[in-house]
């Protein structure tokens, strides 16, 4: 029973660490200085939604960071991201 609980706990933290790593590398989340009231939670939700939108868009074969930069510079691409996020 202890081994099973240990595996479950390690699996949970593995998933948590992988997601945090992606958010930190892609969005520089650790450098964010938003600290007051509900702002940190609100920005976390926005970052995760953005990450999901970028992950769902498959026409551009680039890294997540490159897709984010393209979305910042190209209105047509950001509309494509938003459309792919709104599907399903």
Coordinates of N, CA and C in Angstrom, one line a residue:
X1 N 0.8 -1.2 0.0 CA 0.0 0.0 0.0 C 0.9 1.3 0.0
X2 N 2.0 1.3 0.8 CA 2.8 2.4 0.8 C 3.5 2.6 -0.5
X3 N 3.9 1.6 -1.2 CA 4.5 1.7 -2.6 C 3.5 2.3 -3.5
X4 N 2.2 1.9 -3.5 CA 1.2 2.4 -4.4 C 1.0 3.9 -4.1
X5 N 0.9 4.3 -2.8 CA 0.7 5.7 -2.5 C 1.9 6.5 -2.9
X6 N 3.1 6.0 -2.7 CA 4.3 6.7 -3.2 C 4.3 6.9 -4.7
X7 N 3.9 5.9 -5.4 CA 3.9 6.0 -6.9 C 2.9 7.1 -7.3
X8 N 1.7 7.1 -6.7 CA 0.7 8.0 -7.0 C 1.2 9.5 -6.7
X9 N 1.8 9.6 -5.6 CA 2.3 11.0 -5.2 C 3.4 11.4 -6.2
X10 N 4.4 10.5 -6.5 CA 5.4 10.9 -7.5 C 4.8 11.2 -8.9
X11 N 3.8 10.4 -9.3 CA 3.2 10.7 -10.6 C 2.5 12.0 -10.6
X12 N 1.8 12.4 -9.5 CA 1.2 13.7 -9.4 C 2.2 14.8 -9.5
X13 N 3.3 14.7 -8.8 CA 4.3 15.8 -8.8 C 5.0 15.8 -10.1
X14 N 5.2 14.7 -10.7 CA 5.8 14.7 -12.0 C 5.0 15.5 -13.0
X15 N 3.7 15.2 -13.1 CA 2.9 16.0 -14.0 C 2.9 17.4 -13.6
X16 N 2.8 17.8 -12.3 CA 2.8 19.1 -11.9 C 4.1 19.8 -12.3
X17 N 5.2 19.2 -12.1 CA 6.5 19.8 -12.4 C 6.7 20.0 -13.9
X18 N 6.2 19.0 -14.7 CA 6.3 19.2 -16.2 C 5.5 20.4 -16.6
X19 N 4.3 20.5 -16.1 CA 3.4 21.6 -16.5 C 4.1 23.0 -16.1
X20 N 4.6 23.0 -14.9 CA 5.2 24.2 -14.4 C 6.4 24.6 -15.2
X21 N 7.2 23.5 -15.6 CA 8.4 23.8 -16.4 C 8.0 24.4 -17.7
X22 N 7.0 23.9 -18.4 CA 6.6 24.4 -19.7 C 6.1 25.9 -19.5
X23 N 5.3 26.1 -18.4 CA 4.8 27.5 -18.2 C 6.0 28.4 -17.9
X24 N 7.0 28.0 -17.2 CA 8.1 28.8 -16.8 C 9.0 29.1 -18.0
X25 N 9.2 28.1 -18.8 CA 10.1 28.3 -20.0 C 9.4 29.1 -21.1
X26 N 8.1 28.8 -21.3 CA 7.4 29.5 -22.4 C 6.9 30.9 -22.0
X27 N 6.5 31.0 -20.8 CA 5.9 32.3 -20.4 C 6.7 33.0 -19.3
X28 N 7.9 32.5 -19.0 CA 8.7 33.1 -17.9 C 7.9 33.4 -16.6
X29 N 7.2 32.4 -16.3 CA 6.2 32.5 -15.1 C 7.0 32.9 -13.8
X30 N 8.1 32.3 -13.6 CA 8.9 32.6 -12.4 C 9.3 34.0 -12.2
X31 N 9.5 34.7 -13.3 CA 9.9 36.1 -13.3 C 8.8 37.1 -13.1
X32 N 7.5 36.6 -13.1 CA 6.4 37.4 -13.0 C 6.3 38.0 -11.6
X33 N 6.0 39.3 -11.5 CA 6.0 40.0 -10.2 C 4.6 40.3 -9.8
X34 N 3.6 39.8 -10.4 CA 2.2 40.0 -10.0 C 1.9 39.3 -8.7
X35 N 1.6 40.1 -7.7 CA 1.4 39.5 -6.4 C 0.1 39.8 -5.6
X36 N -0.6 40.8 -6.1 CA -1.7 41.3 -5.2 C -3.1 40.8 -5.6
X37 N -3.9 40.5 -4.6 CA -5.3 40.1 -4.7 C -5.4 38.9 -5.6
X38 N -6.3 39.0 -6.6 CA -6.6 37.8 -7.4 C -5.8 37.8 -8.7
X39 N -4.9 38.8 -8.9 CA -4.1 38.9 -10.1 C -3.3 37.6 -10.4
X40 N -2.6 37.1 -9.4 CA -1.8 35.9 -9.8 C -2.7 34.7 -10.3
X41 N -3.8 34.5 -9.7 CA -4.7 33.4 -10.2 C -5.2 33.7 -11.6
X42 N -5.6 35.0 -11.8 CA -6.2 35.4 -13.1 C -5.1 35.2 -14.2
X43 N -3.9 35.6 -13.9 CA -2.9 35.4 -14.9 C -2.5 34.0 -15.1
X44 N -2.6 33.2 -14.1 CA -2.3 31.7 -14.3 C -3.3 31.1 -15.2
X45 N -4.6 31.5 -15.0 CA -5.7 31.0 -15.9 C -5.4 31.4 -17.3
X46 N -5.1 32.7 -17.5 CA -4.8 33.2 -18.9 C -3.6 32.5 -19.5
X47 N -2.5 32.2 -18.7 CA -1.4 31.5 -19.3 C -1.7 30.1 -19.7
X48 N -2.5 29.4 -18.8 CA -2.8 28.0 -19.1 C -3.8 28.0 -20.4
X49 N -4.7 28.9 -20.5 CA -5.5 28.9 -21.7 C -4.7 29.2 -22.9
X50 N -3.8 30.1 -22.8 CA -2.9 30.4 -23.9 C -2.0 29.2 -24.3
X51 N -1.5 28.5 -23.3 CA -0.7 27.3 -23.6 C -1.6 26.2 -24.3
X52 N -2.8 26.1 -23.8 CA -3.7 25.1 -24.5 C -4.0 25.5 -25.9
X53 N -4.2 26.8 -26.2 CA -4.5 27.2 -27.5 C -3.3 27.0 -28.4
X54 N -2.1 27.3 -27.9 CA -0.9 27.1 -28.7 C -0.6 25.6 -29.0
X55 N -0.9 24.7 -28.0 CA -0.8 23.3 -28.1 C -1.7 22.7 -29.1
X56 N -2.9 23.3 -29.2 CA -4.0 22.7 -30.1 C -3.7 23.1 -31.5
X57 N -3.0 24.2 -31.8 CA -2.8 24.6 -33.2 C -1.6 23.8 -33.7
X58 N -1.9 23.1 -34.8 CA -0.9 22.2 -35.4 C -0.4 22.5 -36.8
X59 N -0.9 23.6 -37.4 CA -0.4 23.9 -38.7 C 1.0 24.4 -38.8
X60 N 1.5 25.1 -37.7 CA 2.8 25.6 -37.7 C 3.7 24.7 -36.8
X61 N 4.7 24.1 -37.4 CA 5.6 23.2 -36.7 C 6.7 23.9 -36.1
X62 N 6.5 24.6 -35.0 CA 7.5 25.4 -34.3 C 7.4 25.1 -32.8
X63 N 8.3 25.6 -32.0 CA 8.2 25.5 -30.5 C 7.1 26.3 -30.0
X64 N 6.7 26.1 -28.8 CA 5.7 26.9 -28.1 C 6.1 28.3 -28.0
X65 N 7.3 28.6 -27.7 CA 7.8 30.0 -27.6 C 7.8 30.7 -28.9
X66 N 8.2 30.0 -30.0 CA 8.1 30.6 -31.3 C 6.7 30.8 -31.8
X67 N 5.8 29.9 -31.4 CA 4.4 30.2 -31.8 C 3.8 31.4 -31.0
X68 N 4.2 31.5 -29.8 CA 3.8 32.7 -29.0 C 4.3 34.0 -29.6
X69 N 5.6 34.0 -30.0 CA 6.1 35.2 -30.6 C 5.4 35.5 -31.9
X70 N 5.2 34.5 -32.7 CA 4.5 34.7 -34.0 C 3.1 35.3 -33.7
X71 N 2.4 34.8 -32.7 CA 1.0 35.3 -32.4 C 1.1 36.8 -32.0
X72 N 2.2 37.2 -31.3 CA 2.3 38.6 -30.9 C 2.6 39.5 -32.1
X73 N 3.2 39.0 -33.1 CA 3.5 39.8 -34.3 C 2.6 39.7 -35.5
X74 N 1.7 38.7 -35.5 CA 0.9 38.4 -36.7 C -0.5 38.2 -36.3
X75 N -1.4 39.2 -36.7 CA -2.8 39.2 -36.3 C -3.5 37.9 -36.9
X76 N -3.1 37.5 -38.1 CA -3.8 36.4 -38.7 C -3.5 35.1 -38.0
X77 N -2.2 35.0 -37.5 CA -1.9 33.8 -36.7 C -2.6 33.7 -35.4
X78 N -2.7 34.9 -34.7 CA -3.4 34.9 -33.4 C -4.9 34.5 -33.6
X79 N -5.5 34.9 -34.7 CA -6.9 34.6 -35.0 C -6.9 33.1 -35.2
X80 N -6.0 32.5 -35.9 CA -5.9 31.1 -36.1 C -5.8 30.3 -34.8
X81 N -5.0 30.8 -33.9 CA -4.9 30.2 -32.6 C -6.2 30.3 -31.8
X82 N -6.8 31.4 -31.9 CA -8.1 31.6 -31.1 C -9.2 30.7 -31.7
X83 N -9.2 30.5 -33.0 CA -10.2 29.6 -33.7 C -9.9 28.2 -33.3
X84 N -8.6 27.8 -33.3 CA -8.3 26.4 -32.9 C -8.7 26.1 -31.5
X85 N -8.5 27.2 -30.6 CA -8.9 27.0 -29.2 C -10.4 26.9 -29.0
X86 N -11.1 27.6 -29.8 CA -12.6 27.6 -29.7 C -13.3 26.4 -30.2
X87 N -12.6 25.6 -31.0 CA -13.1 24.3 -31.6 C -13.1 23.3 -30.5
X88 N -14.0 22.3 -30.7 CA -14.2 21.2 -29.8 C -14.9 21.5 -28.6

